[in-house]
JSON list of C-alpha atoms and ligand atoms in Angstrom, two decimals:
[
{"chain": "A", "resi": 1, "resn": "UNK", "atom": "CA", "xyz": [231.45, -32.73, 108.68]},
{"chain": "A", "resi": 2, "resn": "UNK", "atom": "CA", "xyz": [229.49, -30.38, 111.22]},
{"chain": "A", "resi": 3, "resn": "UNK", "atom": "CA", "xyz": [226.96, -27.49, 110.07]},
{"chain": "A", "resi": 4, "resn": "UNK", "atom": "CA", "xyz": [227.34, -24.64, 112.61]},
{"chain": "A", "resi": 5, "resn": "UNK", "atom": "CA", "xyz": [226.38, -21.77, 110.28]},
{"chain": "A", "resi": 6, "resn": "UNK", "atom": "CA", "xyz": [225.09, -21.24, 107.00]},
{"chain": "A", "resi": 7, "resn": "UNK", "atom": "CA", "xyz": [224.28, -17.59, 105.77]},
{"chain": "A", "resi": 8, "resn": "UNK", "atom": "CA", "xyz": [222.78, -16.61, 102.45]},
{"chain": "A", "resi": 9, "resn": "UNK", "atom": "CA", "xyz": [225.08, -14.54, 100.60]},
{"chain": "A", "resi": 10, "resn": "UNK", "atom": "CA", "xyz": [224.42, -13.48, 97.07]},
{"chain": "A", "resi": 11, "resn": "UNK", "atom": "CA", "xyz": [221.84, -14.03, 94.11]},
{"chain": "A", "resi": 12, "resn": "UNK", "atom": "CA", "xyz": [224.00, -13.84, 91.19]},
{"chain": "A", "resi": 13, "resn": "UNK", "atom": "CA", "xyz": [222.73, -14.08, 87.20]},
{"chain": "A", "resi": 14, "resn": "UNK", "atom": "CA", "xyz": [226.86, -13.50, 85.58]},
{"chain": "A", "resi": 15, "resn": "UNK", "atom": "CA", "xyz": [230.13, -14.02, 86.69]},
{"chain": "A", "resi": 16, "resn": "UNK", "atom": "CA", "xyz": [230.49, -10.86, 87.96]},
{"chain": "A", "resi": 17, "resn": "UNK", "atom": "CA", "xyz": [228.40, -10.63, 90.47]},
{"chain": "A", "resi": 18, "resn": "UNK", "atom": "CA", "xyz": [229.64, -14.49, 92.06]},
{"chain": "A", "resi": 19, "resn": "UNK", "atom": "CA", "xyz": [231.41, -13.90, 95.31]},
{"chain": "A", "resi": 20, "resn": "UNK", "atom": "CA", "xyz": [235.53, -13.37, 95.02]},
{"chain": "A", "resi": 21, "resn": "UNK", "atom": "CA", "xyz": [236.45, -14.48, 98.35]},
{"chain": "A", "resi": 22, "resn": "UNK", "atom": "CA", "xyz": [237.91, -17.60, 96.58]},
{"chain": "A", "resi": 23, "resn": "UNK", "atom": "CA", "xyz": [236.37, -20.34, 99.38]},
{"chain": "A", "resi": 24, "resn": "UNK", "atom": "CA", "xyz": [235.70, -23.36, 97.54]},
{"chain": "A", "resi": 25, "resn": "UNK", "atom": "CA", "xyz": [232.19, -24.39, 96.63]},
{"chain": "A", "resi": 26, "resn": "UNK", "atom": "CA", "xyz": [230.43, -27.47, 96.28]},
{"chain": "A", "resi": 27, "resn": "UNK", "atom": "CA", "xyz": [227.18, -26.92, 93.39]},
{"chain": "A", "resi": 28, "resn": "UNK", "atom": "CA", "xyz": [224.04, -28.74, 93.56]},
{"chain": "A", "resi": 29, "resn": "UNK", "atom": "CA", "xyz": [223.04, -29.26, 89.93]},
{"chain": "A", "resi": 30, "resn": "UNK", "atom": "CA", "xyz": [219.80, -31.49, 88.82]},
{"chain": "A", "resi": 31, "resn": "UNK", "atom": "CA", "xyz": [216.55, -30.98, 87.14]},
{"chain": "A", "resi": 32, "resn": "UNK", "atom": "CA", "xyz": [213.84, -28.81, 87.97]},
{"chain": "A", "resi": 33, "resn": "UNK", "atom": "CA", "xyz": [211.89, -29.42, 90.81]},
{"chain": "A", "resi": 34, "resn": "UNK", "atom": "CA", "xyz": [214.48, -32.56, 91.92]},
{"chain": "A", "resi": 35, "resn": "UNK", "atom": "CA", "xyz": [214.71, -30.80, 95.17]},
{"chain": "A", "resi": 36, "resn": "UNK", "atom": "CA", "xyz": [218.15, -29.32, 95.33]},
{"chain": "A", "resi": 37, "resn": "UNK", "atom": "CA", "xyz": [217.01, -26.38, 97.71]},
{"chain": "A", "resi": 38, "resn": "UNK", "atom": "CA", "xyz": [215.27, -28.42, 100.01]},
{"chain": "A", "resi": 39, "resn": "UNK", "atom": "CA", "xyz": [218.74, -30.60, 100.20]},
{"chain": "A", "resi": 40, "resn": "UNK", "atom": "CA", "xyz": [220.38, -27.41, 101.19]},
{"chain": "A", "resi": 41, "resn": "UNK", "atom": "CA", "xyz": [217.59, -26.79, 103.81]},
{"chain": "A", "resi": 42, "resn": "UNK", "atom": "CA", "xyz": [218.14, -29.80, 105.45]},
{"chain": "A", "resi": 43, "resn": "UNK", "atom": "CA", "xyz": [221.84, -30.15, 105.70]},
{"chain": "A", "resi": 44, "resn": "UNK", "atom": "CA", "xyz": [221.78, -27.08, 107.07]},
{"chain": "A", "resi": 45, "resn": "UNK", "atom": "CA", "xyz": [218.84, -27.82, 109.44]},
{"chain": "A", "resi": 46, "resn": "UNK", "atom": "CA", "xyz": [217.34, -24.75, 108.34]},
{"chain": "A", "resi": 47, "resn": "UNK", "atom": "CA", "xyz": [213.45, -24.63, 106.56]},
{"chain": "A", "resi": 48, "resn": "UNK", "atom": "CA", "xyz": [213.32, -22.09, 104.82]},
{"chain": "A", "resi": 49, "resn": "UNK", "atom": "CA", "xyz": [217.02, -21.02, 104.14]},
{"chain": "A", "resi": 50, "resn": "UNK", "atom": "CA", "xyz": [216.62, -22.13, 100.20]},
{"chain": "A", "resi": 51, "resn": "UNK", "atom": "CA", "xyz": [213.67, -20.72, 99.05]},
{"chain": "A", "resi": 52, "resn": "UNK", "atom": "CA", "xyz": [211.54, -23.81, 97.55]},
{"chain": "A", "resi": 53, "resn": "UNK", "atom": "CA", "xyz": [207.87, -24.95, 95.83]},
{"chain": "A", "resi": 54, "resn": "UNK", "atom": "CA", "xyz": [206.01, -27.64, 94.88]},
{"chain": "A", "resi": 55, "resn": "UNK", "atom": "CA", "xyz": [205.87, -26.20, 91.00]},
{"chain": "A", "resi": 56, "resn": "UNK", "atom": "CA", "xyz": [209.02, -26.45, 89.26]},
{"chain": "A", "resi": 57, "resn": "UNK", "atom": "CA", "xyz": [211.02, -23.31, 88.50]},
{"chain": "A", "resi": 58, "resn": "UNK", "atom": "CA", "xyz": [211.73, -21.63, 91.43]},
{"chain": "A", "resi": 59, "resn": "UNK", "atom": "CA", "xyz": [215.27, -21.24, 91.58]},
{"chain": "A", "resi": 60, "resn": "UNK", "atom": "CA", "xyz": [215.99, -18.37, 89.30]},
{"chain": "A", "resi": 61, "resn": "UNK", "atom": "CA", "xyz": [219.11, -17.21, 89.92]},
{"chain": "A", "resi": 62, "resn": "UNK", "atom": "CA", "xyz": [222.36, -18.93, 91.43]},
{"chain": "A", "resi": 63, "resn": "UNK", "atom": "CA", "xyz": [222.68, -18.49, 95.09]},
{"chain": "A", "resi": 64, "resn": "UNK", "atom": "CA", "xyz": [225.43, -18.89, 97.38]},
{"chain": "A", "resi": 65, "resn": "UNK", "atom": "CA", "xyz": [225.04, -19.92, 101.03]},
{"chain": "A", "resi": 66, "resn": "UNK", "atom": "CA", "xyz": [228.18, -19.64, 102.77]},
{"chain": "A", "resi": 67, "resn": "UNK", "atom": "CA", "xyz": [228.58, -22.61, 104.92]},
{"chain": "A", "resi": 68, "resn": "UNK", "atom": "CA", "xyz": [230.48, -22.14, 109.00]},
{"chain": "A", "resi": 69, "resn": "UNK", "atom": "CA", "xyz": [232.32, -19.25, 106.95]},
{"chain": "A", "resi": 70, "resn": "UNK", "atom": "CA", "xyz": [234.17, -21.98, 105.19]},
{"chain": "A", "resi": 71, "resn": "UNK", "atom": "CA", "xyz": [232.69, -22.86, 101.73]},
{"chain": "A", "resi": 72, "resn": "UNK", "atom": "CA", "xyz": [229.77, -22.20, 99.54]},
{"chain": "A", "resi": 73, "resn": "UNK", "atom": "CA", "xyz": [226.92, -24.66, 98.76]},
{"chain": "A", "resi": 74, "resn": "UNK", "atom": "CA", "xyz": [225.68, -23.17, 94.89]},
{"chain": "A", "resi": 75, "resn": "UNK", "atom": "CA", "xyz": [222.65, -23.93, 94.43]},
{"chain": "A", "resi": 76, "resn": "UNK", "atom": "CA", "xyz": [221.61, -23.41, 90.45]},
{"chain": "A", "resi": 77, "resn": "UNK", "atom": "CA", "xyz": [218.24, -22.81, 88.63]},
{"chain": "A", "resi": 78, "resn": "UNK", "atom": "CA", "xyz": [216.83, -26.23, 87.77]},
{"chain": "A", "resi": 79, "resn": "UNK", "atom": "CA", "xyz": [217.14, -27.38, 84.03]},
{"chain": "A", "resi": 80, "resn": "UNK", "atom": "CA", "xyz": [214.79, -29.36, 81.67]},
{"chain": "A", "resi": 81, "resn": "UNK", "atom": "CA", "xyz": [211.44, -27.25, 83.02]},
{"chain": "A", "resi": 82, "resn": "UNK", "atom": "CA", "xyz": [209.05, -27.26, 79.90]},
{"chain": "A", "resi": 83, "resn": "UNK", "atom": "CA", "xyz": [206.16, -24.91, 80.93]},
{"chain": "A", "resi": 84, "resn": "UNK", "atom": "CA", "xyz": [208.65, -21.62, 80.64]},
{"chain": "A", "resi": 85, "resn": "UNK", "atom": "CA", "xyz": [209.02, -19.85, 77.38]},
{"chain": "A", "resi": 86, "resn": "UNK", "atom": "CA", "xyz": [211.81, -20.73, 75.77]},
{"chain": "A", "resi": 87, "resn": "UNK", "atom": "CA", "xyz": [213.81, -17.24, 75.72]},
{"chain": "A", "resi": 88, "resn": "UNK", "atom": "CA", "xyz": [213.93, -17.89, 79.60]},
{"chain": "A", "resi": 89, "resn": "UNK", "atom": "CA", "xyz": [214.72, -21.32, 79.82]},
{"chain": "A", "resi": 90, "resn": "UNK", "atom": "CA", "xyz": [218.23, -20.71, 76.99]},
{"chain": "A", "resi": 91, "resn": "UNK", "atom": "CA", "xyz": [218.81, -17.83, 79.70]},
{"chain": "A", "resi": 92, "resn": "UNK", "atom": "CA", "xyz": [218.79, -19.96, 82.64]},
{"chain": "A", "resi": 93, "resn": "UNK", "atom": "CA", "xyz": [221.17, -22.58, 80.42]},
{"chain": "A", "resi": 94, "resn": "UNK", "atom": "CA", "xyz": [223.79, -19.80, 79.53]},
{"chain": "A", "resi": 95, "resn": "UNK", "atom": "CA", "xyz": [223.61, -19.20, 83.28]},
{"chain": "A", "resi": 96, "resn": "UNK", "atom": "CA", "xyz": [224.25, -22.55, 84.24]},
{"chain": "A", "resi": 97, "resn": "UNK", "atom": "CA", "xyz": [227.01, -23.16, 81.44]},
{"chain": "A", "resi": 98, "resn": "UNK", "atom": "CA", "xyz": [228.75, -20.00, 82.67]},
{"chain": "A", "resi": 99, "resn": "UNK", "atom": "CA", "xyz": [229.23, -21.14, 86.06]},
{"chain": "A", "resi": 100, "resn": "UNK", "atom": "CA", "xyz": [229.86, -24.78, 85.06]},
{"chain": "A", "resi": 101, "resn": "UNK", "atom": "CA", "xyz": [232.46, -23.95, 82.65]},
{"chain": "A", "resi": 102, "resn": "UNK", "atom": "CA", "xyz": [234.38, -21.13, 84.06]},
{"chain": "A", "resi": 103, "resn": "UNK", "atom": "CA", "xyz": [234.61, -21.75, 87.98]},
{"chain": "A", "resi": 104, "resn": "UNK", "atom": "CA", "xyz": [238.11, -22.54, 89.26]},
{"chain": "A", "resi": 105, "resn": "UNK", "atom": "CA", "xyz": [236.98, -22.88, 93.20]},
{"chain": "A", "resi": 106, "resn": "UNK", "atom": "CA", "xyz": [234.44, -25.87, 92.47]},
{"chain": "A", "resi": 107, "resn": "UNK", "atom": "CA", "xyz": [235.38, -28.54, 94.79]},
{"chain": "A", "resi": 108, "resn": "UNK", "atom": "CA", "xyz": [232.64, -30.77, 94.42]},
{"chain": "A", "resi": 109, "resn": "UNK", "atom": "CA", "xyz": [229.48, -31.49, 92.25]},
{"chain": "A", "resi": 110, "resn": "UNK", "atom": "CA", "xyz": [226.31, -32.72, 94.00]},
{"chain": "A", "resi": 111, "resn": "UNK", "atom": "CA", "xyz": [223.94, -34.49, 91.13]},
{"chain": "A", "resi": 112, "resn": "UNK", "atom": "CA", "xyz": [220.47, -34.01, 92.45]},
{"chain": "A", "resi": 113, "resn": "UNK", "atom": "CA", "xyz": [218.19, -36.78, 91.12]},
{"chain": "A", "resi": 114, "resn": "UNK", "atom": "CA", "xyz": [214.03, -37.96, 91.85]},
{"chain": "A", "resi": 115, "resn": "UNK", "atom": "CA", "xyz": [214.11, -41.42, 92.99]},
{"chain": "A", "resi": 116, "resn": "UNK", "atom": "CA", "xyz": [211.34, -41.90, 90.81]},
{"chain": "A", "resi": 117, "resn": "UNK", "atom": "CA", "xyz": [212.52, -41.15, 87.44]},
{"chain": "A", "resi": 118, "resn": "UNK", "atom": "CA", "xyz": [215.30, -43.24, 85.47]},
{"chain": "A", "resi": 119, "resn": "UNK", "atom": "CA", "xyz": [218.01, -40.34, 84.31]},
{"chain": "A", "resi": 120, "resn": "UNK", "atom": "CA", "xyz": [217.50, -39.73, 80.82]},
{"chain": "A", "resi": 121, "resn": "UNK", "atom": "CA", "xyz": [219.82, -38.51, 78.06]},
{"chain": "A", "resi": 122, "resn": "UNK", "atom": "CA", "xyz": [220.52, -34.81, 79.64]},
{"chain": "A", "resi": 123, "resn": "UNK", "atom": "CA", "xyz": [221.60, -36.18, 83.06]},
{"chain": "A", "resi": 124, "resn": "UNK", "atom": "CA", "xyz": [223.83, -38.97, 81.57]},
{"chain": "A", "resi": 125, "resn": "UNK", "atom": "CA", "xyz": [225.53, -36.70, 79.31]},
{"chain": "A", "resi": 126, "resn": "UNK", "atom": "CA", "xyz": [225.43, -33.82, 82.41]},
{"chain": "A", "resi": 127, "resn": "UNK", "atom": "CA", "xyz": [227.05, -36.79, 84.64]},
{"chain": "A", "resi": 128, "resn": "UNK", "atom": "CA", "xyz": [229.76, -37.82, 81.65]},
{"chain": "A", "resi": 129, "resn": "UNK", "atom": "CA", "xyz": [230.70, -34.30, 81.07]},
{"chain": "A", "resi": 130, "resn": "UNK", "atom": "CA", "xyz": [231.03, -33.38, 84.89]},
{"chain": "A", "resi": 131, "resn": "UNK", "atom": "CA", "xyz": [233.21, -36.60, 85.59]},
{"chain": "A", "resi": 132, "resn": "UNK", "atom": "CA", "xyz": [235.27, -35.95, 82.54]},
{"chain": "A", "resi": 133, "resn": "UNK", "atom": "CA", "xyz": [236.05, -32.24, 84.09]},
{"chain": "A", "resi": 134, "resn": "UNK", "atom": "CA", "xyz": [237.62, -33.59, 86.59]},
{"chain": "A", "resi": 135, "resn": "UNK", "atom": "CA", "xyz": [235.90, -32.13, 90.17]},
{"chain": "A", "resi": 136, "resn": "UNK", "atom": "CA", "xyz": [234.70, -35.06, 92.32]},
{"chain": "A", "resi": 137, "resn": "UNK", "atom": "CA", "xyz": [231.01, -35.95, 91.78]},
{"chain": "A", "resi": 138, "resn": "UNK", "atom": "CA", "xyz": [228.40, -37.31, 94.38]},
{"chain": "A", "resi": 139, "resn": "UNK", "atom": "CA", "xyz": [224.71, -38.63, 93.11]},
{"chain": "A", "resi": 140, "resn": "UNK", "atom": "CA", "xyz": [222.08, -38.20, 95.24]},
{"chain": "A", "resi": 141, "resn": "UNK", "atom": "CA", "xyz": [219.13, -39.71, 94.72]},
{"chain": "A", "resi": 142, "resn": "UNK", "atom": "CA", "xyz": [216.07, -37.59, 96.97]},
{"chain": "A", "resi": 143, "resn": "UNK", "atom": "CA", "xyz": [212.74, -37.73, 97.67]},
{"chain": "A", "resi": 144, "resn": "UNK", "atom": "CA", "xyz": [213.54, -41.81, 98.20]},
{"chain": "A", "resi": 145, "resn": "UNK", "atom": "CA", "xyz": [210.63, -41.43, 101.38]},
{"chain": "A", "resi": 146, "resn": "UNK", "atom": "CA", "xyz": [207.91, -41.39, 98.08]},
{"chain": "A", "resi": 147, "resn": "UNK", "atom": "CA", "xyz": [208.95, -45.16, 97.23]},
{"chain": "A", "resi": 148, "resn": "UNK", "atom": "CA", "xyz": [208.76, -48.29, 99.33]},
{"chain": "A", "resi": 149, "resn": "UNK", "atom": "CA", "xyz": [210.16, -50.98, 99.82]},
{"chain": "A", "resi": 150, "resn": "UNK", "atom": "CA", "xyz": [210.85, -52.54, 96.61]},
{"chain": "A", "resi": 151, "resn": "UNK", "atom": "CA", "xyz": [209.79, -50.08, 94.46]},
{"chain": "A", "resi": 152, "resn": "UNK", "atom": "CA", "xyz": [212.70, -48.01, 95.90]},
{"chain": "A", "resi": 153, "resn": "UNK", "atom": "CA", "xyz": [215.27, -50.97, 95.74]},
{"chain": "A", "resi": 154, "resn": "UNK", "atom": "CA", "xyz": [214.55, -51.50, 91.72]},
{"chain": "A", "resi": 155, "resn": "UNK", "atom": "CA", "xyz": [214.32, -47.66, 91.05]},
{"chain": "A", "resi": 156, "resn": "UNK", "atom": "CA", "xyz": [218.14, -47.07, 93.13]},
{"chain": "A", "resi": 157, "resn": "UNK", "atom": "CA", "xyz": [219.24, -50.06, 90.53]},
{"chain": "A", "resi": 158, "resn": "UNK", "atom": "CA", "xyz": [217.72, -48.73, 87.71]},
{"chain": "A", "resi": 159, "resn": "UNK", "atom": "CA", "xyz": [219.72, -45.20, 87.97]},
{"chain": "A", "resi": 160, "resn": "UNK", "atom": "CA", "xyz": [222.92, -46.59, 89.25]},
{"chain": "A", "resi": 161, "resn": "UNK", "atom": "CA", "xyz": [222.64, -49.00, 86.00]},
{"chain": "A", "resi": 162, "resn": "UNK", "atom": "CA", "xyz": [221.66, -45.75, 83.81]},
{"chain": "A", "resi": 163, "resn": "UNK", "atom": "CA", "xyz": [224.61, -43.64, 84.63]},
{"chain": "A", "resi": 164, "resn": "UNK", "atom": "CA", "xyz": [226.99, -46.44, 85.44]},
{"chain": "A", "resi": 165, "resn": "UNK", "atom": "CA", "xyz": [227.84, -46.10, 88.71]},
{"chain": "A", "resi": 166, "resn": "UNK", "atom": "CA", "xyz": [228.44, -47.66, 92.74]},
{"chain": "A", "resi": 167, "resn": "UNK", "atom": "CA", "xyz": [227.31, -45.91, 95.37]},
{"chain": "A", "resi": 168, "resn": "UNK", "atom": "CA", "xyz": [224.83, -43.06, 95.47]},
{"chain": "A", "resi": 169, "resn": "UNK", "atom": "CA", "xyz": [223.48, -41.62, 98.14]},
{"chain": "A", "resi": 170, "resn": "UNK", "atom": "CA", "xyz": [220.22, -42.66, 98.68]},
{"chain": "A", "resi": 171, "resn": "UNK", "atom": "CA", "xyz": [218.16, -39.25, 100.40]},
{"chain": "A", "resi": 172, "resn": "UNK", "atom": "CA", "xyz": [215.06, -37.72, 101.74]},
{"chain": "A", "resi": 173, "resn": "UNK", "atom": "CA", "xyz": [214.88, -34.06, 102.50]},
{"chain": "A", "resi": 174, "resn": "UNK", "atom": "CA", "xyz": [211.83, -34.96, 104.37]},
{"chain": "A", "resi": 175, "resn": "UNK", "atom": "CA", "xyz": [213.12, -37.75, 106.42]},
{"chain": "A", "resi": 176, "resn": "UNK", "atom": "CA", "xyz": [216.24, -36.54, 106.44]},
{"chain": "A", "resi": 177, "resn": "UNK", "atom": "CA", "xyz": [217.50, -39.97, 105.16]},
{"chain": "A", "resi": 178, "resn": "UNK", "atom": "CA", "xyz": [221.17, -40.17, 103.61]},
{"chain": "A", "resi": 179, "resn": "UNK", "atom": "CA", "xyz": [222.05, -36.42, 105.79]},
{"chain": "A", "resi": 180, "resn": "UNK", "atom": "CA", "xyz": [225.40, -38.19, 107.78]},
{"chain": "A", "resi": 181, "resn": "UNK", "atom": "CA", "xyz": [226.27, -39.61, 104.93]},
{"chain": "A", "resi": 182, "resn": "UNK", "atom": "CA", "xyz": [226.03, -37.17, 102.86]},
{"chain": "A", "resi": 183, "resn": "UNK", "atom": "CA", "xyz": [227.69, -34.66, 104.82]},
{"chain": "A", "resi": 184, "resn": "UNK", "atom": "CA", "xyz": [230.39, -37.17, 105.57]},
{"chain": "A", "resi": 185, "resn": "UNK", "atom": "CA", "xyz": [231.21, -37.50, 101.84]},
{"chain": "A", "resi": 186, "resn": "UNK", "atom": "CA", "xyz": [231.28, -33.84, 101.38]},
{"chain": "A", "resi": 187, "resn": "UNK", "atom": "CA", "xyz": [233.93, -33.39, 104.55]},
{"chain": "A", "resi": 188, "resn": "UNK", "atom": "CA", "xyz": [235.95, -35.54, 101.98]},
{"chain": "A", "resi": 189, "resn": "UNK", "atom": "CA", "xyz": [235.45, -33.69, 99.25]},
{"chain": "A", "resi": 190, "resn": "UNK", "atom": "CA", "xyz": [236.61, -30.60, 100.59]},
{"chain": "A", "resi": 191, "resn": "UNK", "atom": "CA", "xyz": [239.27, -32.63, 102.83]},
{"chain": "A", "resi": 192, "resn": "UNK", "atom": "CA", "xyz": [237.69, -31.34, 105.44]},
{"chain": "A", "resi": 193, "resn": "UNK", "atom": "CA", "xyz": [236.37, -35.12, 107.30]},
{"chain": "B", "resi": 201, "resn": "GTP", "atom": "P1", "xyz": [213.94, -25.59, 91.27]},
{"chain": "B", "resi": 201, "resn": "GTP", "atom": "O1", "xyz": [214.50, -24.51, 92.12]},
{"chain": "B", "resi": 201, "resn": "GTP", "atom": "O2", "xyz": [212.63, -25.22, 90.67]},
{"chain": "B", "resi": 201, "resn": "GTP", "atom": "O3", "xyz": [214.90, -26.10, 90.26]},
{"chain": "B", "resi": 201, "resn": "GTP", "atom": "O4", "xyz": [213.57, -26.84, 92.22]},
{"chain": "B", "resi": 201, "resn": "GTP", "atom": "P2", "xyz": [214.48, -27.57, 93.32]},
{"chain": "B", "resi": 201, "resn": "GTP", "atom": "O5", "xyz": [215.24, -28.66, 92.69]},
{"chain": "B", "resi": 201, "resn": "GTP", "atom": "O6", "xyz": [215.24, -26.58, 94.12]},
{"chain": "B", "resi": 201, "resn": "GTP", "atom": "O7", "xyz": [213.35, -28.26, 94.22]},
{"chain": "B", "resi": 201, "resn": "GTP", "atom": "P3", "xyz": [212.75, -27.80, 95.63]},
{"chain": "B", "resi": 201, "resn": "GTP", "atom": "O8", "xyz": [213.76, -28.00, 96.70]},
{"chain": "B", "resi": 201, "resn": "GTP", "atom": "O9", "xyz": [212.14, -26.45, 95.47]},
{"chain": "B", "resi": 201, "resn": "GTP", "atom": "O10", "xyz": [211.64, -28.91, 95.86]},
{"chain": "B", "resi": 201, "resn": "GTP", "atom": "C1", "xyz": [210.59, -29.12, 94.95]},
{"chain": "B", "resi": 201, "resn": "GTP", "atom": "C2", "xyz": [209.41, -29.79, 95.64]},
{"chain": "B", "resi": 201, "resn": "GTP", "atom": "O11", "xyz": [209.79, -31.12, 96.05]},
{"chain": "B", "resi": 201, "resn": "GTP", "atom": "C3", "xyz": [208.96, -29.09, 96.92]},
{"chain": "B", "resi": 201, "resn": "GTP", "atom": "O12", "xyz": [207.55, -29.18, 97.00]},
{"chain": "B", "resi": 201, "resn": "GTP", "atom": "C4", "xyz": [209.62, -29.90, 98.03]},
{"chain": "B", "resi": 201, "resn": "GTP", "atom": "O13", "xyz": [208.91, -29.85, 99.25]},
{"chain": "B", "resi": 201, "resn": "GTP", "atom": "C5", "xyz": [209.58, -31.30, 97.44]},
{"chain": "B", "resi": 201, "resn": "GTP", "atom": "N1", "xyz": [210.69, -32.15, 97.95]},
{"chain": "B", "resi": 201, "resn": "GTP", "atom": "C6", "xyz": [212.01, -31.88, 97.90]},
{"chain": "B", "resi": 201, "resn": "GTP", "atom": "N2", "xyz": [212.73, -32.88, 98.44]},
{"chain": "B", "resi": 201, "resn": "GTP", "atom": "C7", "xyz": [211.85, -33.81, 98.86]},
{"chain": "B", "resi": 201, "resn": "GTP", "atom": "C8", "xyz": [211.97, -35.08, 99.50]},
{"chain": "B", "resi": 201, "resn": "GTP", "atom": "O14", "xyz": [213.05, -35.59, 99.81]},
{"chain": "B", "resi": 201, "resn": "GTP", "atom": "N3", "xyz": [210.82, -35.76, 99.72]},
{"chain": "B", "resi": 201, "resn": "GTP", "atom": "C9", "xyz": [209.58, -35.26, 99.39]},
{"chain": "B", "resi": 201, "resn": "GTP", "atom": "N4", "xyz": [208.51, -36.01, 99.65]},
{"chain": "B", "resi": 201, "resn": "GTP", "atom": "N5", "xyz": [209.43, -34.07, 98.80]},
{"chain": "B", "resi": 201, "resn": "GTP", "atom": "C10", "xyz": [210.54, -33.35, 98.54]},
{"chain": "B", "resi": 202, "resn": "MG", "atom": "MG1", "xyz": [215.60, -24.61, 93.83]}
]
């Protein structure tokens, strides 16, 4: 699949306020700070489309890029950030479970995780409950460029062992490492190519 245009569309908190154009929509869902706006950035080849930050939490709201006028990349508040109060962080949960739950045009869920961190119990049971709803799932494991060698090659097994599974796509928003294939694997998704 080829990016010609991406445009930011909407900064939604409920259901009413998410686009009703119908185009499907492929969500980027992951832990704080994982990097799923900077994935955005650089499939799209665009900086600072996705607003991002080196402290976790930035990604308030859920925003919808629409992608060559075709389909939406979602990209949701982070989940499992500590360091916010807690009436904020069940606020940003509700707003993630409402989307999750109740959108029909999801064609595809991107798992965002750090190449550095074994998945714990909220991504294997986020990972379960997504494959178990039935949209297709892709795991991306980003920021790979901060391990070497084979530091990197026993961290990729230790995930894939964690959540059970073959082929994730190994990724570096910096690098741009894992961006064909990546975008190759969402063509199929939305049986695009
Ligand atoms: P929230 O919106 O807070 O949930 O975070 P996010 O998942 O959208 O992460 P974001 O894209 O804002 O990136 C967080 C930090 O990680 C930023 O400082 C990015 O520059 C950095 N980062 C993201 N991806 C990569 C990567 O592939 N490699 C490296 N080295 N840094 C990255
Ligand atoms: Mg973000």
């Amino acid at each position: 699949m080829k990016i010609k245009t991406a445009e930011f569309i909407i900064s939604a908190v409920r259901k009413k306020d998410y686009p009703k154009d119908g185009l499907p929509e492929v969500v980027l869902i992951g832990r704080s700070n994982v990097g799923k706006s900077s994935l955005i950035n650089t499939l799209v080849n665009r900086k600072g489309l996705a607003k991002t930050s080196s402290s976790p939490g930035k990604t308030r709201t859920i925003n919808f890029y629409r992608i060559n006028g075709e389909f939406f990349f979602v990209d949701l508040p982070g989940f499992g950030y500590a360091k916010v109060p807690q009436s904020v962080r069940l606020s940003w949960e509700k707003m993630i479970e409402e989307y999750l739950e109740g959108r029909a045009e999801v064609r595809c869920a991107v798992i965002v995780l750090d190449a550095r961190r074994t998945p714990g119990d909220a991504e294997t049971r986020l990972y379960r409950w997504l494959e178990g709803s039935g949209v297709p799932v892709i795991t991306v494991i980003t920021k790979t460029d901060k391990l070497s060698g084979n530091k990197l090659t026993k961290s990729l097994r230790d995930i894939k062992k964690a959540l059970g599974i073959k082929d994730p796509v190994a990724f570096s928003a910096v690098k741009g490492h894992g961006k064909h294939i990546l975008l190759k694997r969402l063509g199929e998704a939305l049986g695009a190519g």
